[in-house]
């Protein structure tokens, strides 16, 4: 999202502190929810007060008056999902808001999955939901989403490759380090573009001093504590 790009900058170096980024994402959350609320109210008004009086409901449903608020609801749901996921990464695991925004993210992604008909957006939506499930430690549901995306996309697709990495991360999260290592080795051997994946999963110390933590595949998060290293 634009907020995340501004936060990290073009090279991944953080421009702001976590507090500033968290405040921005929470403000963004409020704005997206307002967009959702207003357009849901428009649809509800049509359903409850106007549809029975329309001379040609079919023509109305194809018109911008009906289609535009529906599209805005779908887009707002999609971005609310991503906004919630990124917000959760800036909150401690004991913060009640973290669980709230992750559950909100999952609900928003699930709604967007129903609304969108484009495969590329659907895959990204399901991927985002899988990430949110993983943050909530609902590993079975996360694995289901990543597996479903792999079945839809060719192995050459970057999102397919990312799902392979996320499956390795799930193995790590659940304590199966040997399986995680084998999965990463398989990625390195079978997908030329993934050369060096094991190096990117090297052991390192996270900012909370966990010596057994490992860097995530993007090198910026701790796969054990789930908070940026």
C-alpha positions in Angstrom: 0.0 0.0 0.0 1.0 3.6 -0.4 1.3 4.0 3.4 3.7 1.1 3.7 5.8 2.4 0.7 6.1 5.8 2.4 7.0 4.1 5.7 9.8 1.9 4.2 11.1 4.1 1.4 12.3 2.9 -2.0 15.2 0.8 -0.5 13.3 -0.7 2.5 15.0 1.7 4.9 12.4 3.0 7.4 11.6 6.7 7.1 9.5 6.9 10.2 9.4 5.2 13.6 6.9 2.6 14.4 4.7 5.0 16.4 4.3 7.4 13.4 3.6 4.5 11.0 1.1 3.0 13.4 -0.7 6.4 13.7 -0.9 6.7 10.0 -2.2 3.2 9.4 -4.9 3.7 12.1 -5.9 7.0 10.5 -6.1 5.2 7.2 -8.2 2.5 8.8 -10.7 5.1 10.0 -10.9 6.6 6.5 -11.4 3.3 4.8 -14.1 2.3 7.2 -15.9 5.6 6.6 -15.8 4.9 2.8 -17.3 1.4 3.5 -20.0 2.8 5.8 -21.1 5.5 3.3 -21.3 3.2 0.3 -23.0 0.5 2.3 -25.6 3.1 3.4 -26.2 4.0 -0.3 -26.8 0.4 -1.2 -29.0 -0.2 1.9 -31.1 2.9 1.0 -31.7 1.6 -2.5 -32.6 -1.9 -1.2 -35.0 -0.6 1.5 -36.6 2.4 -0.1 -36.2 2.6 -3.8 -36.0 -0.7 -5.6 -39.7 -1.5 -5.6 -40.4 1.8 -7.4 -37.9 1.4 -10.2 -39.5 0.9 -13.7 -36.6 -1.3 -14.9 -34.5 -2.8 -12.0 -32.3 -4.7 -14.5 -31.2 -1.5 -16.2 -30.6 0.1 -12.8 -28.4 -2.7 -11.5 -26.2 -2.2 -14.6 -26.0 1.6 -14.1 -23.2 3.5 -12.4 -25.6 4.5 -9.6 -25.6 0.9 -8.4 -22.2 -0.4 -9.7 -20.0 2.4 -8.4 -20.8 2.1 -4.6 -20.5 -1.7 -5.0 -17.1 -1.3 -6.5 -16.0 1.1 -3.8 -17.2 -1.4 -1.1 -15.1 -4.1 -2.8 -12.0 -1.9 -3.0 -12.4 -0.6 0.5 -12.7 -4.1 1.8 -9.5 -5.1 0.0 -7.5 -2.2 1.4 -9.0 -2.6 4.9 -7.6 -6.1 4.8 -4.1 -5.0 3.9 -4.2 -2.0 6.3 -5.2 -4.3 9.2 -2.4 -6.8 8.4 0.3 -4.1 8.2 -1.0 -2.4 11.4 -0.8 -5.8 13.2 2.9 -5.9 12.4 3.5 -2.8 14.4 1.6 -4.0 17.5 2.8 -6.3 20.3 1.3 -9.7 20.6 -0.3 -8.7 23.9 -2.1 -5.6 22.5 -5.8 -6.3 22.2 -5.9 -4.0 19.1 -3.7 -6.5 17.3 -6.2 -9.2 17.5 -9.0 -6.8 16.6 -7.3 -5.5 13.4 -6.3 -9.0 12.3 -9.9 -10.3 12.7 -11.1 -7.2 10.8 -8.5 -7.9 8.1 -9.6 -11.5 7.7 -13.3 -10.4 7.4 -12.5 -7.7 4.9 -10.4 -10.0 2.7 -13.1 -12.7 2.9 -15.7 -10.2 1.6 -13.4 -9.0 -1.1 -12.8 -12.6 -2.2 -16.5 -12.9 -2.9 -16.8 -9.5 -4.7 -13.8 -9.6 -7.0 -13.9 -11.5 -10.3 -10.3 -10.8 -11.4 -8.0 -13.8 -10.7 -5.0 -11.6 -10.0 -6.8 -9.6 -7.3 -8.4 -12.7 -5.9 -5.1 -14.4 -5.5 -3.6 -11.3 -3.7 -6.7 -11.1 -1.5 -6.4 -14.7 -0.5 -2.7 -14.3 0.1 -3.4 -11.4 2.4 -5.9 -13.4 4.3 -3.4 -16.2 4.7 -0.9 -13.8 6.1 -3.4 -12.5 8.6 -4.3 -16.1 9.6 -0.7 -16.8 10.2 -0.3 -13.7 12.5 -3.3 -15.0 14.5 -1.5 -18.4 14.7 -4.4 -20.1 12.8 -1.9 -22.1 10.9 -4.3 -24.6 9.3 -6.4 -21.8 7.7 -3.2 -20.0 6.6 -1.9 -23.2 5.0 -5.2 -23.7 3.2 -5.1 -20.2 1.6 -1.4 -20.6 0.5 -2.1 -24.0 -1.0 -5.2 -22.8 -2.8 -3.2 -19.9 -4.4 -0.5 -22.3 -5.5 -3.1 -24.5 -7.3 -4.3 -21.4 -9.2 -1.0 -20.0 -10.3 2.0 -21.4 -12.3 5.2 -22.0 -10.5 6.9 -19.2 -12.3 4.4 -16.7 -10.8 6.1 -14.6 -7.9 3.1 -15.1 -5.7 3.3 -18.9 -6.1 6.9 -18.7 -5.0 6.0 -16.5 -2.1 3.5 -19.0 -1.0 6.2 -21.7 -1.0 8.2 -19.5 1.4 5.2 -18.9 3.6 4.6 -22.6 3.9 8.2 -23.0 5.0 7.6 -20.2 7.5 4.5 -22.0 8.8 6.7 -25.1 9.4 9.1 -23.0 11.3 6.3 -21.3 13.4 5.0 -24.7 14.4 8.4 -26.0 15.5 9.1 -28.2 12.5 12.6 -26.8 11.7 13.7 -29.8 9.7 10.7 -29.6 7.4 11.2 -25.8 7.0 14.8 -26.4 6.0 13.8 -29.1 3.5 11.1 -26.8 2.0 13.6 -24.0 1.5 16.2 -26.3 0.0 13.5 -27.6 -2.4 12.7 -24.0 -3.4 16.3 -23.3 -4.0 16.8 -26.4 -6.1 13.6 -26.4 -8.2 13.1 -22.6 -8.8 16.2 -20.9 -10.2 15.0 -17.5 -9.3 15.0 -18.5 -5.6 18.8 -19.1 -5.5 20.1 -17.9 -2.1 16.8 -18.5 -0.3 18.6 -20.3 2.6 21.0 -17.4 3.0 18.0 -15.1 3.4 16.7 -17.4 6.1 19.9 -17.2 8.1 19.8 -17.2 11.9 20.0 -13.7 13.3 19.1 -11.8 16.4 15.8 -9.9 16.4 15.5 -6.6 18.1 14.1 -8.2 21.2 17.4 -10.2 21.6 16.1 -13.6 20.6 19.2 -15.5 19.5 17.2 -18.3 18.1 15.2 -16.1 15.8 15.7 -16.3 12.1 15.3 -13.6 9.5 12.2 -13.8 7.4 12.5 -14.2 3.6 12.5 -10.4 3.1 15.2 -10.0 5.8 13.1 -7.5 7.8 11.0 -9.6 10.2 11.6 -12.2 12.8 10.0 -15.5 12.0 9.8 -16.5 15.6 8.3 -13.4 17.2 6.7 -12.0 14.1 8.0 -8.5 14.7 10.5 -6.7 12.5 14.1 -7.5 13.1 
